[in-house]
GROMACS .gro file of C-alpha atoms in nm:
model
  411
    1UNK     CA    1  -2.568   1.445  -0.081
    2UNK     CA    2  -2.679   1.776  -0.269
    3UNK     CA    3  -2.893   1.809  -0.549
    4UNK     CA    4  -2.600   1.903  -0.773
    5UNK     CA    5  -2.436   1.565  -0.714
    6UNK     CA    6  -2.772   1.342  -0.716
    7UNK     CA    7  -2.812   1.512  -1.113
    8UNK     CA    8  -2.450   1.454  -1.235
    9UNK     CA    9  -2.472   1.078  -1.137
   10UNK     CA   10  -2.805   1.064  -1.305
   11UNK     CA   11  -2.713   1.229  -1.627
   12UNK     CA   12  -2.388   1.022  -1.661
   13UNK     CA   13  -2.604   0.704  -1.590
   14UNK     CA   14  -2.847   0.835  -1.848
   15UNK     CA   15  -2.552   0.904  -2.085
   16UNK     CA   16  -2.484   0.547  -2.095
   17UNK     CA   17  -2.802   0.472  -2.206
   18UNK     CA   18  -2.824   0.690  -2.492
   19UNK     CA   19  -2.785   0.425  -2.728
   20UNK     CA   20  -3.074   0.212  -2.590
   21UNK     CA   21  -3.264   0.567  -2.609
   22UNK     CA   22  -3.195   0.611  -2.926
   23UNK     CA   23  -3.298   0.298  -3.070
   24UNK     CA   24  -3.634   0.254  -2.872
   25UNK     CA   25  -3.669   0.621  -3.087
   26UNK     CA   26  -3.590   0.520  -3.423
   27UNK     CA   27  -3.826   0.173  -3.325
   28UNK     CA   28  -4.082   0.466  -3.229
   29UNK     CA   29  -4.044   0.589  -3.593
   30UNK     CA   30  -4.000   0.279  -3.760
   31UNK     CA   31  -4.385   0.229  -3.623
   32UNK     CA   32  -4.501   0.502  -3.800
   33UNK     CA   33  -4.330   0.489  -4.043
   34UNK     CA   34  -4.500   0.139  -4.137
   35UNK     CA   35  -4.841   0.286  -4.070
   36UNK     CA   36  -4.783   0.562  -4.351
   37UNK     CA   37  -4.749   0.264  -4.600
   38UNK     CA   38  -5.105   0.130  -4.516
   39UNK     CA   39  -5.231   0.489  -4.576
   40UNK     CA   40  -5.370   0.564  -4.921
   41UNK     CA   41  -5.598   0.896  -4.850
   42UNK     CA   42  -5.399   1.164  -4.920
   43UNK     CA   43  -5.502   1.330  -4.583
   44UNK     CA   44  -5.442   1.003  -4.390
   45UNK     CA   45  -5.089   1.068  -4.516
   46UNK     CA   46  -5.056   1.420  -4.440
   47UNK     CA   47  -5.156   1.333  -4.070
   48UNK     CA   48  -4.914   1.069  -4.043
   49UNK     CA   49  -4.652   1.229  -4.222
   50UNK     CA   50  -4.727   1.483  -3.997
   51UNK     CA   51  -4.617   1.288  -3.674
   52UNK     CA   52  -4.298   1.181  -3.846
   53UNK     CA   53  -4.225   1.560  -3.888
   54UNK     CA   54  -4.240   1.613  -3.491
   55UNK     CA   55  -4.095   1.304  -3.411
   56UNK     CA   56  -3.754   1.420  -3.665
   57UNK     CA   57  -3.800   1.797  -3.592
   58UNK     CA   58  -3.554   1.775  -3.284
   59UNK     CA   59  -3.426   1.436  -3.354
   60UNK     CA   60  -3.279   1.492  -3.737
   61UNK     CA   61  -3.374   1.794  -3.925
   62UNK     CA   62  -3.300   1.656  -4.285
   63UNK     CA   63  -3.549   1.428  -4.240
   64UNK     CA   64  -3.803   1.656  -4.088
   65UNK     CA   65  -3.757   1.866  -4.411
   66UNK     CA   66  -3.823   1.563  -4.629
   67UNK     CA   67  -4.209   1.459  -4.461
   68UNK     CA   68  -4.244   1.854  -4.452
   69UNK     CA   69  -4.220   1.866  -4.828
   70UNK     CA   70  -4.400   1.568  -4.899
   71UNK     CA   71  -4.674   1.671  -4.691
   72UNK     CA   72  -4.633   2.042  -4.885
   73UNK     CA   73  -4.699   1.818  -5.194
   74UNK     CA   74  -5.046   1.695  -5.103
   75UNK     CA   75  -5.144   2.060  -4.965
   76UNK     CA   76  -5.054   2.181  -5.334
   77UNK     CA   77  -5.263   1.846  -5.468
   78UNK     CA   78  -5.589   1.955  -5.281
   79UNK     CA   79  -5.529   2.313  -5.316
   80UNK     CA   80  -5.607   2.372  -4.912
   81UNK     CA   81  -5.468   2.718  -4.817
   82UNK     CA   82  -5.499   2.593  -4.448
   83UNK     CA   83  -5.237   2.330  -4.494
   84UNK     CA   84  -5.032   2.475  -4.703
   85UNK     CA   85  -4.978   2.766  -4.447
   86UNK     CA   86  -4.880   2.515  -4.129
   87UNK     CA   87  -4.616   2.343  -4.390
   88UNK     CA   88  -4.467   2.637  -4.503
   89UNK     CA   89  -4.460   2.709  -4.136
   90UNK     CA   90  -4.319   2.435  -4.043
   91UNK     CA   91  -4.040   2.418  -4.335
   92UNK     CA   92  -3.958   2.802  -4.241
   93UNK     CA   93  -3.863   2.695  -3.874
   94UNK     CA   94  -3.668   2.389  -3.984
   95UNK     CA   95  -3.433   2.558  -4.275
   96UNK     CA   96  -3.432   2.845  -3.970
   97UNK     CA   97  -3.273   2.581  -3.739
   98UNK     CA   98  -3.018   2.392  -4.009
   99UNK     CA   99  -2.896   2.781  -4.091
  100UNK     CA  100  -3.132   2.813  -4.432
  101UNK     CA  101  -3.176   3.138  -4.325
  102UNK     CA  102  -3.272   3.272  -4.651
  103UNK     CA  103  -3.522   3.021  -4.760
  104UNK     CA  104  -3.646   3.032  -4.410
  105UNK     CA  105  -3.750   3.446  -4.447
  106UNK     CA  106  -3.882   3.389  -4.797
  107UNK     CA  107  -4.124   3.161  -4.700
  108UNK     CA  108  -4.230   3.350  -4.381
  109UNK     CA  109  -4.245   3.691  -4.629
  110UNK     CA  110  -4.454   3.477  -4.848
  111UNK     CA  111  -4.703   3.352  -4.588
  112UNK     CA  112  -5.034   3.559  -4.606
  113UNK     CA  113  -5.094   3.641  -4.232
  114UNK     CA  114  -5.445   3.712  -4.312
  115UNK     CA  115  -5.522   3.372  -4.418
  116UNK     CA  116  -5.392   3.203  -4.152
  117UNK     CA  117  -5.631   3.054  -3.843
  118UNK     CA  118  -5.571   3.157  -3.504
  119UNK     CA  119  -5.382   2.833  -3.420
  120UNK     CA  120  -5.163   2.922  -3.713
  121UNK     CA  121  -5.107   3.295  -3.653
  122UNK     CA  122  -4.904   3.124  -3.293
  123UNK     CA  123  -4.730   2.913  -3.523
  124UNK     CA  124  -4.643   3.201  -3.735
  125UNK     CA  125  -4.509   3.456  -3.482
  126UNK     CA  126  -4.314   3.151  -3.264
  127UNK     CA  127  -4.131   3.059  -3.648
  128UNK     CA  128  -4.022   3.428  -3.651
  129UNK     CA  129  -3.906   3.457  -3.290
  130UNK     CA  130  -3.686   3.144  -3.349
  131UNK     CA  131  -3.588   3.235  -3.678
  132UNK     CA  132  -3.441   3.590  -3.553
  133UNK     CA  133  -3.333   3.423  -3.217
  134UNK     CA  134  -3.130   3.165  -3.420
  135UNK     CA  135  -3.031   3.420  -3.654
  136UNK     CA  136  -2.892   3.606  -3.420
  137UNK     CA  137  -2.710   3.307  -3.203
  138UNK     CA  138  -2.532   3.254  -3.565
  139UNK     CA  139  -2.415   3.615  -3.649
  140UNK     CA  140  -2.353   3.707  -3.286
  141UNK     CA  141  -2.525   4.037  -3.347
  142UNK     CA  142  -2.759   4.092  -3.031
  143UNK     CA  143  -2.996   4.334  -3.188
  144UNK     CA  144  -3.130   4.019  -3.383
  145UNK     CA  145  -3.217   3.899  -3.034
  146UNK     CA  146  -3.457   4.203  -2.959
  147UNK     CA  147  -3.606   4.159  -3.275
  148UNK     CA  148  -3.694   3.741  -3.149
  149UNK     CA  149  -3.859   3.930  -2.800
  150UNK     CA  150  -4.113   4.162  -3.016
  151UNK     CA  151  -4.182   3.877  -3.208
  152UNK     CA  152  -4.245   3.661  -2.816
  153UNK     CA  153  -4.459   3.990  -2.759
  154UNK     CA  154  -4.703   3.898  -3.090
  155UNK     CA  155  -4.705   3.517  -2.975
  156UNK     CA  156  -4.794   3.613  -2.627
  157UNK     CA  157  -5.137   3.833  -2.732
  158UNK     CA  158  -5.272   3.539  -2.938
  159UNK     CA  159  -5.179   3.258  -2.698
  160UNK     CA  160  -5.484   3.188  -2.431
  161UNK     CA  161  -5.362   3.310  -2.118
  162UNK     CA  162  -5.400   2.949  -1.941
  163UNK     CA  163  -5.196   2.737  -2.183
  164UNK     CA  164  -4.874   2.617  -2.082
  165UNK     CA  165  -4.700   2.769  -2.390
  166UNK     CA  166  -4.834   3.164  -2.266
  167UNK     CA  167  -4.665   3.111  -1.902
  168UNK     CA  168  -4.340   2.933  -2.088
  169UNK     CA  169  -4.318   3.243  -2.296
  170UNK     CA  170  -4.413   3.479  -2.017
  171UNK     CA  171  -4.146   3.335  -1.772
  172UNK     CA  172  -3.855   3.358  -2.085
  173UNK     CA  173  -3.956   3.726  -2.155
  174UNK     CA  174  -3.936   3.799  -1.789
  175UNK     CA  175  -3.593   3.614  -1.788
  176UNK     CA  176  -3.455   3.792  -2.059
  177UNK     CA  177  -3.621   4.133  -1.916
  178UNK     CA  178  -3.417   4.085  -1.624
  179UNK     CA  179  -3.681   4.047  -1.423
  180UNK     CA  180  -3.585   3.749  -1.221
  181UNK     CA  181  -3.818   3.705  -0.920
  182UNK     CA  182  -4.120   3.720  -1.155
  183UNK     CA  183  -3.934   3.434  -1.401
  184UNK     CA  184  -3.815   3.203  -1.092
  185UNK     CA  185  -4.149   3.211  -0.961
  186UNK     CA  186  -4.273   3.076  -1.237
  187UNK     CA  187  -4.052   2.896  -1.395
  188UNK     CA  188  -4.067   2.689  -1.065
  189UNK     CA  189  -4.368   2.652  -1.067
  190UNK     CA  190  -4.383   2.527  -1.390
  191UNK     CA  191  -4.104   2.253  -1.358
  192UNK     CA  192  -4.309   2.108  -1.056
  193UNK     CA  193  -4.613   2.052  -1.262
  194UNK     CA  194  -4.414   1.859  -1.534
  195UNK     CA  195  -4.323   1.520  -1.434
  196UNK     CA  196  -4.043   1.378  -1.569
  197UNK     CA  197  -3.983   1.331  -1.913
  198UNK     CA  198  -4.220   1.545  -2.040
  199UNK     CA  199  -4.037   1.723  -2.327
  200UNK     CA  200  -4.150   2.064  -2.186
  201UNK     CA  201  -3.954   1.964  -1.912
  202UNK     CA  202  -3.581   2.040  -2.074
  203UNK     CA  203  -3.730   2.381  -2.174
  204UNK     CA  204  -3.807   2.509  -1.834
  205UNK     CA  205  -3.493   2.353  -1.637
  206UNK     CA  206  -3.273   2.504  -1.924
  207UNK     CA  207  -3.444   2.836  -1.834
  208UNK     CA  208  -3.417   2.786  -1.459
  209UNK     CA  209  -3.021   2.670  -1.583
  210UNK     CA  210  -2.996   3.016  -1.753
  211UNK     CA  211  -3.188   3.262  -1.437
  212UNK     CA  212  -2.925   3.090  -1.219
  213UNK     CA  213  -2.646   3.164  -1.417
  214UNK     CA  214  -2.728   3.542  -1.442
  215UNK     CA  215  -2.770   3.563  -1.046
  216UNK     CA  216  -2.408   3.383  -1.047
  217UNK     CA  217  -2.525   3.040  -0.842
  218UNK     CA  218  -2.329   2.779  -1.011
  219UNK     CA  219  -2.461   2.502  -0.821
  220UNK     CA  220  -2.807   2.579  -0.934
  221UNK     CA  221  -2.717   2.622  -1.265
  222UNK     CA  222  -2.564   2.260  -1.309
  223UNK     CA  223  -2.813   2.130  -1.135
  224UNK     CA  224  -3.114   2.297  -1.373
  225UNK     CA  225  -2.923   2.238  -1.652
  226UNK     CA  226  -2.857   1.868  -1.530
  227UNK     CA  227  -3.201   1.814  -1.523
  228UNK     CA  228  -3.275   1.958  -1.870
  229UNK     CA  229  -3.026   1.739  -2.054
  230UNK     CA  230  -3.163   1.436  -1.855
  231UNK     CA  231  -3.502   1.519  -2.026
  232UNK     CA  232  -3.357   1.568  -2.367
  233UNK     CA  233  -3.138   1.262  -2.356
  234UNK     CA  234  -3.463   1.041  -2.233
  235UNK     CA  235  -3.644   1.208  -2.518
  236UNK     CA  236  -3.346   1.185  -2.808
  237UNK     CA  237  -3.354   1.545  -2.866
  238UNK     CA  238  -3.048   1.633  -3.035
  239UNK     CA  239  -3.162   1.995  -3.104
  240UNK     CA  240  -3.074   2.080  -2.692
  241UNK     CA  241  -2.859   2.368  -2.545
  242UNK     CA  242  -2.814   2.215  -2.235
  243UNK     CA  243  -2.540   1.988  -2.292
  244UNK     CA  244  -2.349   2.314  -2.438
  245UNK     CA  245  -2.431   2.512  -2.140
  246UNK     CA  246  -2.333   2.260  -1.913
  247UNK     CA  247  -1.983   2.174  -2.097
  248UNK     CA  248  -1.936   2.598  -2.061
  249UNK     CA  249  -2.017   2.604  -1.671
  250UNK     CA  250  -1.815   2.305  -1.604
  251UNK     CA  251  -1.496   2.461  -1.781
  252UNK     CA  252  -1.522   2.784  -1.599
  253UNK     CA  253  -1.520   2.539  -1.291
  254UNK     CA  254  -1.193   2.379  -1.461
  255UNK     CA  255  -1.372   2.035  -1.470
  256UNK     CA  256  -1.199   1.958  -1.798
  257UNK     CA  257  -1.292   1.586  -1.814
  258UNK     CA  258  -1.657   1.705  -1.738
  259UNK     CA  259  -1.615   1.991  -2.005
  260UNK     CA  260  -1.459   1.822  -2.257
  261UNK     CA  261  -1.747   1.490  -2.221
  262UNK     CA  262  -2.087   1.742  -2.237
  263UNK     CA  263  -1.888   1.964  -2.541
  264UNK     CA  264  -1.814   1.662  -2.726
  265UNK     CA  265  -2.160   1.489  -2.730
  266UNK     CA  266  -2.359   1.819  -2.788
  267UNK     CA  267  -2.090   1.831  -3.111
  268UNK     CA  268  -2.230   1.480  -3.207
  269UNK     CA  269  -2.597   1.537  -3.147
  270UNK     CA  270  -2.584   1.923  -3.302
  271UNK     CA  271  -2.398   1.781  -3.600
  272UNK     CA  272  -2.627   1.459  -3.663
  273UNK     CA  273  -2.973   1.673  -3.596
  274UNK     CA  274  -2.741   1.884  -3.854
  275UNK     CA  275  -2.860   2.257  -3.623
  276UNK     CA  276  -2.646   2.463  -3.775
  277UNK     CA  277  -2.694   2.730  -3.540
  278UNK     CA  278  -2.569   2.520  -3.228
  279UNK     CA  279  -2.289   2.345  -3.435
  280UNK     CA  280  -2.159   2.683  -3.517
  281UNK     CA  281  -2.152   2.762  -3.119
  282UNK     CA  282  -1.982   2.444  -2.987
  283UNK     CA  283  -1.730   2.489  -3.301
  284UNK     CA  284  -1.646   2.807  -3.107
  285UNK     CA  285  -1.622   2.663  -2.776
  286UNK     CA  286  -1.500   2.328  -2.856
  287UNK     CA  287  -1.150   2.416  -2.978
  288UNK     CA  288  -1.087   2.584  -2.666
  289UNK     CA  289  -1.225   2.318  -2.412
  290UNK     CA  290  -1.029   2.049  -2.620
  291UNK     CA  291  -0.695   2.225  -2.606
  292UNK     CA  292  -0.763   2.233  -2.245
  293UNK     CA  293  -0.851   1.922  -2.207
  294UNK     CA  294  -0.568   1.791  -2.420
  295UNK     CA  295  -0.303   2.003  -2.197
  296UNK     CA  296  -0.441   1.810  -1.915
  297UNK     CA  297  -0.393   1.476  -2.085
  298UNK     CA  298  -0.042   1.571  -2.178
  299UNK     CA  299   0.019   1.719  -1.839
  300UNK     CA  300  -0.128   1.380  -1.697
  301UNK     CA  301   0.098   1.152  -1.939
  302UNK     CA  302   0.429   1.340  -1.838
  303UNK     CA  303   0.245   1.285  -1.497
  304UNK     CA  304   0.276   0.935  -1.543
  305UNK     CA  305   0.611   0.934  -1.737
  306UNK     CA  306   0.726   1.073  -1.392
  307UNK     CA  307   0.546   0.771  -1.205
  308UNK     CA  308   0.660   0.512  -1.406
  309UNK     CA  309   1.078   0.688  -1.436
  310UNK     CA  310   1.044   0.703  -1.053
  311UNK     CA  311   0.849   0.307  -1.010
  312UNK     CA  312   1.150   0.171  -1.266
  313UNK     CA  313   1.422   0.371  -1.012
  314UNK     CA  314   1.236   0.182  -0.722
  315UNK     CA  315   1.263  -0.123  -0.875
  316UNK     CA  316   1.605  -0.148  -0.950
  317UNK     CA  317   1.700  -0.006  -0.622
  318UNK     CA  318   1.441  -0.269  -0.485
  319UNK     CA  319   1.618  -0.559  -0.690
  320UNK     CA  320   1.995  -0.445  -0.573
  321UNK     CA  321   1.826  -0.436  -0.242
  322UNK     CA  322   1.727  -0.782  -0.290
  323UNK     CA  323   2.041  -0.871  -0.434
  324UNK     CA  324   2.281  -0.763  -0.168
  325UNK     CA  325   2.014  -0.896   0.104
  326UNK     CA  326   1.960  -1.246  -0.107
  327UNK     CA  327   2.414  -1.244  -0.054
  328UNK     CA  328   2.355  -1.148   0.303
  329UNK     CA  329   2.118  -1.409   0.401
  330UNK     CA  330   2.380  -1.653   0.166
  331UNK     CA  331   2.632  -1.537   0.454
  332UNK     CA  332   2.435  -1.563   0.675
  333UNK     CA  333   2.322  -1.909   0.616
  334UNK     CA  334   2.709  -2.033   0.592
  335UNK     CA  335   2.746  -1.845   0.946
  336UNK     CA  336   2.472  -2.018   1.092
  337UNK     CA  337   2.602  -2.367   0.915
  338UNK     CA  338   2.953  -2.291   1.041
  339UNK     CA  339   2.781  -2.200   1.346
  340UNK     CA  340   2.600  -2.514   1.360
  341UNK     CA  341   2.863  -2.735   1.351
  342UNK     CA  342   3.099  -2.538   1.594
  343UNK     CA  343   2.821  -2.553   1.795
  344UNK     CA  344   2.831  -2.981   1.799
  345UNK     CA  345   3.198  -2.964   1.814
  346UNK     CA  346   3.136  -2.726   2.124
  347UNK     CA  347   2.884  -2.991   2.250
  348UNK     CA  348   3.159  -3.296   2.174
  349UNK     CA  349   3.433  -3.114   2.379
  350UNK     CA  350   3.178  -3.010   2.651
  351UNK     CA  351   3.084  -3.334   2.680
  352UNK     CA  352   3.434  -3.452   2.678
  353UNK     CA  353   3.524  -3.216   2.956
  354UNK     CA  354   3.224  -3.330   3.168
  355UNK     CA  355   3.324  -3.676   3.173
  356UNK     CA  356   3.714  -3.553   3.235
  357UNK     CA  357   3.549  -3.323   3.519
  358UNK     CA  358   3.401  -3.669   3.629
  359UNK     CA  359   3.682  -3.827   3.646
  360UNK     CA  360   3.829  -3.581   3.822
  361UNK     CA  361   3.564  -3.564   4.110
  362UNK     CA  362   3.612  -3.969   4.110
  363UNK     CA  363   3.980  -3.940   4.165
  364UNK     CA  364   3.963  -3.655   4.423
  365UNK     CA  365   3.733  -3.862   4.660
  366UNK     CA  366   3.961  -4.188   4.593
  367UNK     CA  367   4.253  -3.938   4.723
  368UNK     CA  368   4.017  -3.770   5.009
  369UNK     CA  369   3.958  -4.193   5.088
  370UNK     CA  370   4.315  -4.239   5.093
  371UNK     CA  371   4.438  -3.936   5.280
  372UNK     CA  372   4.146  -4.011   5.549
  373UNK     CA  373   4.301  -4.370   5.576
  374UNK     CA  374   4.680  -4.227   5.611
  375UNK     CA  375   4.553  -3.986   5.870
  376UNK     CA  376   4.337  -4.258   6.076
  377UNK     CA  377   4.666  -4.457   6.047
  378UNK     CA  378   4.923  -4.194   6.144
  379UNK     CA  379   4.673  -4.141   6.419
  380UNK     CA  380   4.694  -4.516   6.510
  381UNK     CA  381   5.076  -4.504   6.537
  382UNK     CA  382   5.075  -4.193   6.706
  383UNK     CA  383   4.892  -4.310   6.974
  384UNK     CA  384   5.082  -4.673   6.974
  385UNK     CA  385   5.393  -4.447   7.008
  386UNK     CA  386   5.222  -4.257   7.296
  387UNK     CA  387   5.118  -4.577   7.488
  388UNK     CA  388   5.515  -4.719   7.387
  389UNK     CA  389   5.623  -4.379   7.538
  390UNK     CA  390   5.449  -4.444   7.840
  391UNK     CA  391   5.498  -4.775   7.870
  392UNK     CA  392   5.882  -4.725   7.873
  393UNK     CA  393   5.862  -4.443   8.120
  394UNK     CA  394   5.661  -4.681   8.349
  395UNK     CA  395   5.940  -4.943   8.334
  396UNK     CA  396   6.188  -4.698   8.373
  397UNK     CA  397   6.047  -4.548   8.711
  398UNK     CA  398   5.952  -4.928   8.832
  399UNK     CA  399   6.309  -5.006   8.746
  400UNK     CA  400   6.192  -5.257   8.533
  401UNK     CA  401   6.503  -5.294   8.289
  402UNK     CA  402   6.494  -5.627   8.168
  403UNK     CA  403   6.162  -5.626   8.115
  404UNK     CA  404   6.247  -5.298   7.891
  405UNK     CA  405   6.494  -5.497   7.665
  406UNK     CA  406   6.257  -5.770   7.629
  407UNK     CA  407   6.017  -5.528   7.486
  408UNK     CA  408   6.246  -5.358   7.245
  409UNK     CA  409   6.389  -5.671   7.095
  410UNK     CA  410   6.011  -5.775   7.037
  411UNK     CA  411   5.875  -5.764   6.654
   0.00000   0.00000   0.00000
């Protein structure tokens, strides 16, 4: 069994769990969301309202956007520049992600990069990367895209060198520099020091998903992509490209069922995390892959028109079948009754002629009796008539005549 396999069983398995996921996510939320009622300092709230933010931020952006500007509120209450920088921020990357493009560059042109700590200067450059990278996914003009990588150049000289989100970045510039040896190597790396589900997880399979397709390995594209919508699923992020990706690859592959089952449930989770950028790209795949798909559903129903015009054929030439063979075997039982009963007539006269034959044998050894007698008798008198003969002769030559007569006039 390959790898490629192994991952499609386990994302379909994990597909029909997404429900369960889901819930034990909004439960997650639910949690906190019942903490930020016990909360009365205003930076007690902030903080909490603050997880809610990154648990909605890939889960459902409209609500992300709501804590965002609440929180925004109590940074204008207490007046802390700090704050308000990492909400405006954060509210510039969301309305960048639901296709706010607008409000999303006013706020970054309004952020003072001066005042901003160093933590928030990484924030600031990774807003502006994905705000030009989702820009330009929405317009389809690529030189948006180049704008995103300068942008990755200014996050990557204020990162630390060590932390995990310098060698994500370093490994996606290298991808999309082409350089593909240096981003395998560590993209790999990287995926085998995540376990899974770590979030980070998706990001670097979706990467490895991306490096493969470039180098033209299908395999190990479904398989990295596999693996990234796995994580996503486990995690409920609904803000994922993998699904997408995946739904592409498989079409290409004309695995329409496949296609049409990953295009339709990234369609669902981009429209309920309402990503505008990602709706607008499975709107222009999804009319395609579901006019494939129902072709193939057509072609499969005239399919089965066939089967079931040809089965009906069968059957009736099954039931006149059975018909003439149900009148056959009719005959055929009358034959055999007919036969039957010619048969004990047959028997009656046989018998009949054995006893006659019987008989027969009985009177032919009563005549073979009687024809033995009339021969032993003849015999007798044959030999009587011999002795007679003789006797005469004797009398004759002795001269003997009256002794002659007196033996002819004996009885």
């Amino acid at each position: 069994i390959n790898q490629k396999d192994s991952v499609e069983r386990e994302l379909k398995k994990v597909l029909g769990r997404k429900l369960e996921l889901e819930k034990e996510k909004l439960m997650k939320i639910f949690l906190i969301k019942e903490r930020l009622h016990l909360m009365q300092a205003p930076l007690d709230k902030f903080q909490m309202q603050g997880k809610l933010y990154q648990e909605f931020r890939t889960f459902q952006i409209d609500s992300a956007i709501f804590y965002v500007n609440e929180n925004r509120k109590i940074a204008d209450g207490l007046k802390d520049p700090l704050l308000r920088n990492e909400v405006d921020i954060q509210l510039a990357s969301l309305y960048s992600s639901a296709g706010r493009f607008i409000e999303s560059s006013r706020i970054l042109k309004g952020i003072p990069r001066e005042s901003l700590s160093s933590e928030q200067e990484a924030d600031y450059y990774r807003a502006y990367s994905d705000f030009y990278s989702h820009y330009g996914q929405s317009t389809n003009h690529y030189q948006y895209f180049s704008q995103s990588e300068v942008y990755r150049d200014s996050l990557l000289n204020v990162l630390p060198k060590s932390s995990e989100e310098y060698r994500i970045n370093s490994a996606t510039r290298a991808l999309f520099g082409n350089n593909f040896d240096k981003a395998e190597t560590e993209l790999l790396q990287l995926l085998n020091e995540y376990k899974d589900p770590h979030p980070q997880r998706a990001v670097i399979a979706y990467l490895l998903g991306l490096l493969y397709k470039n180098k033209g390995d299908q395999d190990s594209e479904i398989y990295y992509l596999g693996l990234s919508a796995i994580t996503d699923l486990k995690n409920s992020v609904k803000d994922n490209a993998s699904l997408q990706s995946l739904a592409l690859v498989y079409f290409e592959r004309n695995e329409i069922d496949k296609a049409y089952l990953f295009i339709q449930q990234a369609m669902e989770d981009a429209l309920f995390c309402n990503v505008r950028f990602r709706t607008i790209e499975n709107s222009s795949f999804y009319p395609i892959i579901n006019s494939a798909f129902q072709e193939k559903e057509q072609a499969n129903k005239n399919q089965l028109k066939t089967f079931l015009y040809t089965i009906s054929l069968l059957t009736i030439l099954l039931l006149v079948a059975l018909l003439i063979l149900y009148m056959q075997m009719k005959r055929l039982k009358k034959t055999r009754k007919d036969l039957k009963a010619l048969n004990t007539e047959l028997q009656g006269l046989n018998g009949q002629l054995l006893k006659v034959n019987q008989d027969l044998q009985e009177s032919n050894h009563i005549k073979e009796e009687y024809m033995a007698q009339f021969f032993e008798l003849c015999s007798s008198y044959i030999d009587k008539l011999d002795n007679t003969r003789k006797g005469i002769l004797k009398r004759v030559a002795n001269n003997q005549v009256g002794e002659l007569i007196k033996d002819l006039k004996s009885q």
